[in-house]
Tab-separated table of C-alpha atoms in Angstrom:
chain	number	residue	atom	x	y	z
H	1001	UNK	CA	-16.135	10.860	3.685
H	1002	UNK	CA	-13.628	9.700	0.935
H	1003	UNK	CA	-11.665	6.537	1.969
H	1004	UNK	CA	-8.249	6.053	0.376
H	1005	UNK	CA	-7.223	2.589	-0.606
H	1006	UNK	CA	-3.391	1.846	-0.793
H	1007	UNK	CA	-1.259	-1.074	-1.435
H	1008	UNK	CA	-0.274	-2.770	1.785
H	1009	UNK	CA	3.311	-2.948	2.865
H	1010	UNK	CA	2.650	-6.662	2.977
H	1011	UNK	CA	1.538	-6.914	-0.707
H	1012	UNK	CA	3.295	-8.008	-3.905
H	1013	UNK	CA	4.824	-5.022	-5.630
H	1014	UNK	CA	4.529	-3.972	-9.235
H	1015	UNK	CA	7.376	-4.903	-11.672
H	1016	UNK	CA	8.745	-2.464	-13.899
H	1017	UNK	CA	6.905	0.535	-12.787
H	1018	UNK	CA	7.422	3.576	-14.967
H	1019	UNK	CA	6.045	6.945	-15.528
H	1020	UNK	CA	6.543	9.946	-17.795
H	1021	UNK	CA	4.284	12.714	-18.754
H	1022	UNK	CA	2.063	10.717	-20.954
H	1023	UNK	CA	2.232	7.110	-19.670
H	1024	UNK	CA	2.026	5.202	-16.571
H	1025	UNK	CA	3.265	1.701	-17.066
H	1026	UNK	CA	3.864	-1.539	-14.768
H	1027	UNK	CA	3.725	-5.082	-15.092
H	1028	UNK	CA	1.470	-6.861	-12.370
H	1029	UNK	CA	2.493	-10.420	-13.290
H	1030	UNK	CA	0.349	-13.291	-14.308
H	1031	UNK	CA	-3.362	-12.929	-13.348
H	1032	UNK	CA	-3.025	-16.084	-11.088
H	1033	UNK	CA	-0.711	-13.869	-9.102
H	1034	UNK	CA	-3.774	-11.492	-8.245
H	1035	UNK	CA	-4.052	-13.282	-5.001
H	1036	UNK	CA	-0.607	-12.050	-3.969
H	1037	UNK	CA	-1.964	-8.266	-3.802
H	1038	UNK	CA	-3.172	-6.769	-0.635
H	1039	UNK	CA	-4.810	-3.585	-0.501
H	1040	UNK	CA	-5.726	-1.453	2.589
H	1041	UNK	CA	-8.242	1.186	3.384
H	1042	UNK	CA	-6.799	2.634	6.854
H	1043	UNK	CA	-9.789	4.941	7.663
H	1044	UNK	CA	-12.092	2.040	7.207
H	1045	UNK	CA	-9.779	-0.609	9.040
H	1046	UNK	CA	-10.324	-2.670	6.086
H	1047	UNK	CA	-7.786	-5.018	4.515
H	1048	UNK	CA	-8.613	-6.651	1.221
H	1049	UNK	CA	-6.775	-9.880	0.182
H	1050	UNK	CA	-6.474	-10.752	-3.401
H	1051	UNK	CA	-7.372	-7.550	-4.728
H	1052	UNK	CA	-5.635	-4.676	-6.662
H	1053	UNK	CA	-7.296	-1.354	-7.101
H	1054	UNK	CA	-5.291	0.452	-9.953
H	1055	UNK	CA	-6.904	4.347	-10.095
H	1056	UNK	CA	-4.204	5.774	-7.742
H	1057	UNK	CA	-1.372	3.502	-8.402
H	1058	UNK	CA	-1.652	4.264	-12.360
H	1059	UNK	CA	-3.117	7.629	-11.941
H	1060	UNK	CA	-6.342	7.129	-13.799
H	1061	UNK	CA	-8.408	10.113	-14.066
H	1062	UNK	CA	-11.904	8.765	-15.591
H	1063	UNK	CA	-12.287	5.218	-14.124
H	1064	UNK	CA	-11.209	2.758	-11.529
H	1065	UNK	CA	-10.093	-0.534	-12.437
H	1066	UNK	CA	-9.413	-3.435	-10.165
H	1067	UNK	CA	-8.417	-6.888	-10.388
H	1068	UNK	CA	-9.680	-9.466	-7.993
H	1069	UNK	CA	-9.493	-13.182	-7.135
H	1070	UNK	CA	-11.899	-15.325	-4.697
H	1071	UNK	CA	-10.905	-18.662	-3.422
H	1072	UNK	CA	-13.287	-21.447	-4.573
H	1073	UNK	CA	-16.677	-21.368	-2.929
H	1074	UNK	CA	-16.372	-17.990	-1.427
H	1075	UNK	CA	-19.213	-15.461	-0.867
H	1076	UNK	CA	-18.455	-11.919	-1.037
H	1077	UNK	CA	-18.249	-10.012	2.423
H	1078	UNK	CA	-21.205	-7.659	1.442
H	1079	UNK	CA	-23.573	-6.440	-1.027
H	1080	UNK	CA	-23.103	-2.970	-2.520
H	1081	UNK	CA	-24.432	-0.357	-5.086
H	1082	UNK	CA	-22.863	2.888	-6.128
H	1083	UNK	CA	-23.707	6.412	-6.204
H	1084	UNK	CA	-22.615	7.257	-9.710
H	1085	UNK	CA	-20.557	4.400	-11.224
H	1086	UNK	CA	-21.472	1.772	-13.367
H	1087	UNK	CA	-19.272	-1.390	-13.101
H	1088	UNK	CA	-18.057	-3.950	-15.642
H	1089	UNK	CA	-16.898	-7.343	-14.581
H	1090	UNK	CA	-14.900	-9.312	-16.879
H	1091	UNK	CA	-14.088	-13.027	-15.816
H	1092	UNK	CA	-10.485	-14.052	-16.775
H	1093	UNK	CA	-10.814	-17.700	-15.051
H	1094	UNK	CA	-12.675	-19.681	-12.952
H	1095	UNK	CA	-16.618	-19.598	-12.194
H	1096	UNK	CA	-19.076	-17.999	-9.911
H	1097	UNK	CA	-22.352	-16.085	-9.487
H	1098	UNK	CA	-23.279	-12.383	-9.520
H	1099	UNK	CA	-26.377	-11.570	-7.746
H	1100	UNK	CA	-27.905	-8.246	-8.732
H	1101	UNK	CA	-31.422	-7.113	-7.218
H	1102	UNK	CA	-31.973	-10.895	-6.044
H	1103	UNK	CA	-31.323	-12.184	-9.427
H	1104	UNK	CA	-28.440	-14.692	-9.856
H	1105	UNK	CA	-26.286	-14.617	-13.136
H	1106	UNK	CA	-23.884	-17.535	-13.727
H	1107	UNK	CA	-20.332	-16.405	-14.383
H	1108	UNK	CA	-17.608	-18.070	-16.351
H	1109	UNK	CA	-14.369	-17.247	-18.073
H	1110	UNK	CA	-15.163	-14.961	-20.730
H	1111	UNK	CA	-18.367	-13.816	-19.055
H	1112	UNK	CA	-19.009	-9.949	-19.004
H	1113	UNK	CA	-21.470	-7.855	-17.224
H	1114	UNK	CA	-22.254	-4.227	-16.696
H	1115	UNK	CA	-24.290	-3.125	-13.657
H	1116	UNK	CA	-26.155	0.248	-13.228
H	1117	UNK	CA	-25.064	2.068	-10.309
H	1118	UNK	CA	-28.435	1.488	-8.569
H	1119	UNK	CA	-28.190	-2.239	-8.969
H	1120	UNK	CA	-27.530	-4.086	-5.501
H	1121	UNK	CA	-24.995	-6.573	-6.300
H	1122	UNK	CA	-22.885	-9.217	-4.588
H	1123	UNK	CA	-20.232	-11.399	-6.139
H	1124	UNK	CA	-19.447	-15.191	-5.134
H	1125	UNK	CA	-17.130	-17.723	-6.615
H	1126	UNK	CA	-17.720	-21.234	-7.579
H	1127	UNK	CA	-15.911	-24.395	-7.337
H	1128	UNK	CA	-13.071	-23.360	-9.447
H	1129	UNK	CA	-12.574	-19.861	-7.786
H	1130	UNK	CA	-12.620	-16.492	-9.719
H	1131	UNK	CA	-10.375	-14.151	-11.173
H	1132	UNK	CA	-11.613	-10.890	-12.687
H	1133	UNK	CA	-11.340	-7.462	-13.814
H	1134	UNK	CA	-13.743	-4.852	-12.483
H	1135	UNK	CA	-13.938	-1.438	-14.209
H	1136	UNK	CA	-16.074	1.683	-12.604
H	1137	UNK	CA	-16.890	4.838	-14.580
H	1138	UNK	CA	-19.379	7.290	-14.102
H	1139	UNK	CA	-22.644	6.367	-15.913
H	1140	UNK	CA	-23.218	8.273	-19.161
H	1141	UNK	CA	-19.924	10.062	-19.183
H	1142	UNK	CA	-18.821	8.488	-22.330
H	1143	UNK	CA	-18.406	11.575	-24.682
H	1144	UNK	CA	-16.314	9.913	-27.510
H	1145	UNK	CA	-15.146	6.542	-28.064
H	1146	UNK	CA	-12.799	4.498	-30.839
H	1147	UNK	CA	-12.732	6.486	-33.684
H	1148	UNK	CA	-14.967	9.410	-32.689
H	1149	UNK	CA	-12.283	10.093	-29.984
H	1150	UNK	CA	-9.420	9.079	-31.946
H	1151	UNK	CA	-7.046	10.724	-34.469
H	1152	UNK	CA	-5.336	9.117	-36.992
H	1153	UNK	CA	-1.878	10.634	-37.426
């Protein structure tokens, strides 16, 4: 069963949202404001505070991307893994720990971590809280990149 995740009516809204044939654009505000976003998954009766999923809101077709914030000294609500998607976490500020397959990795501003779909992961924040970007994309799906996919006009 596929679950839809939507921006809550109680959530902060995008600024300057605009769409055209080739562009989806918005301002989400300063990264410190991520905590003002609230996402809901009605089918699972789940509300996610301090989380902003962008796939549907920005009309992504090849990835999911989310911004997240965790208050200081918070343990993520569950461990999880994926069927097809690898994840990349980019820490924007704060500190924390990502546990993957029972091994802890210390995170701080500037940390970047890729996790294979089968890796069982759980995220926890440290004493400074944690603001991060998470990108999901299908493992081994990249066929072109940088200049192999680009065309100089």
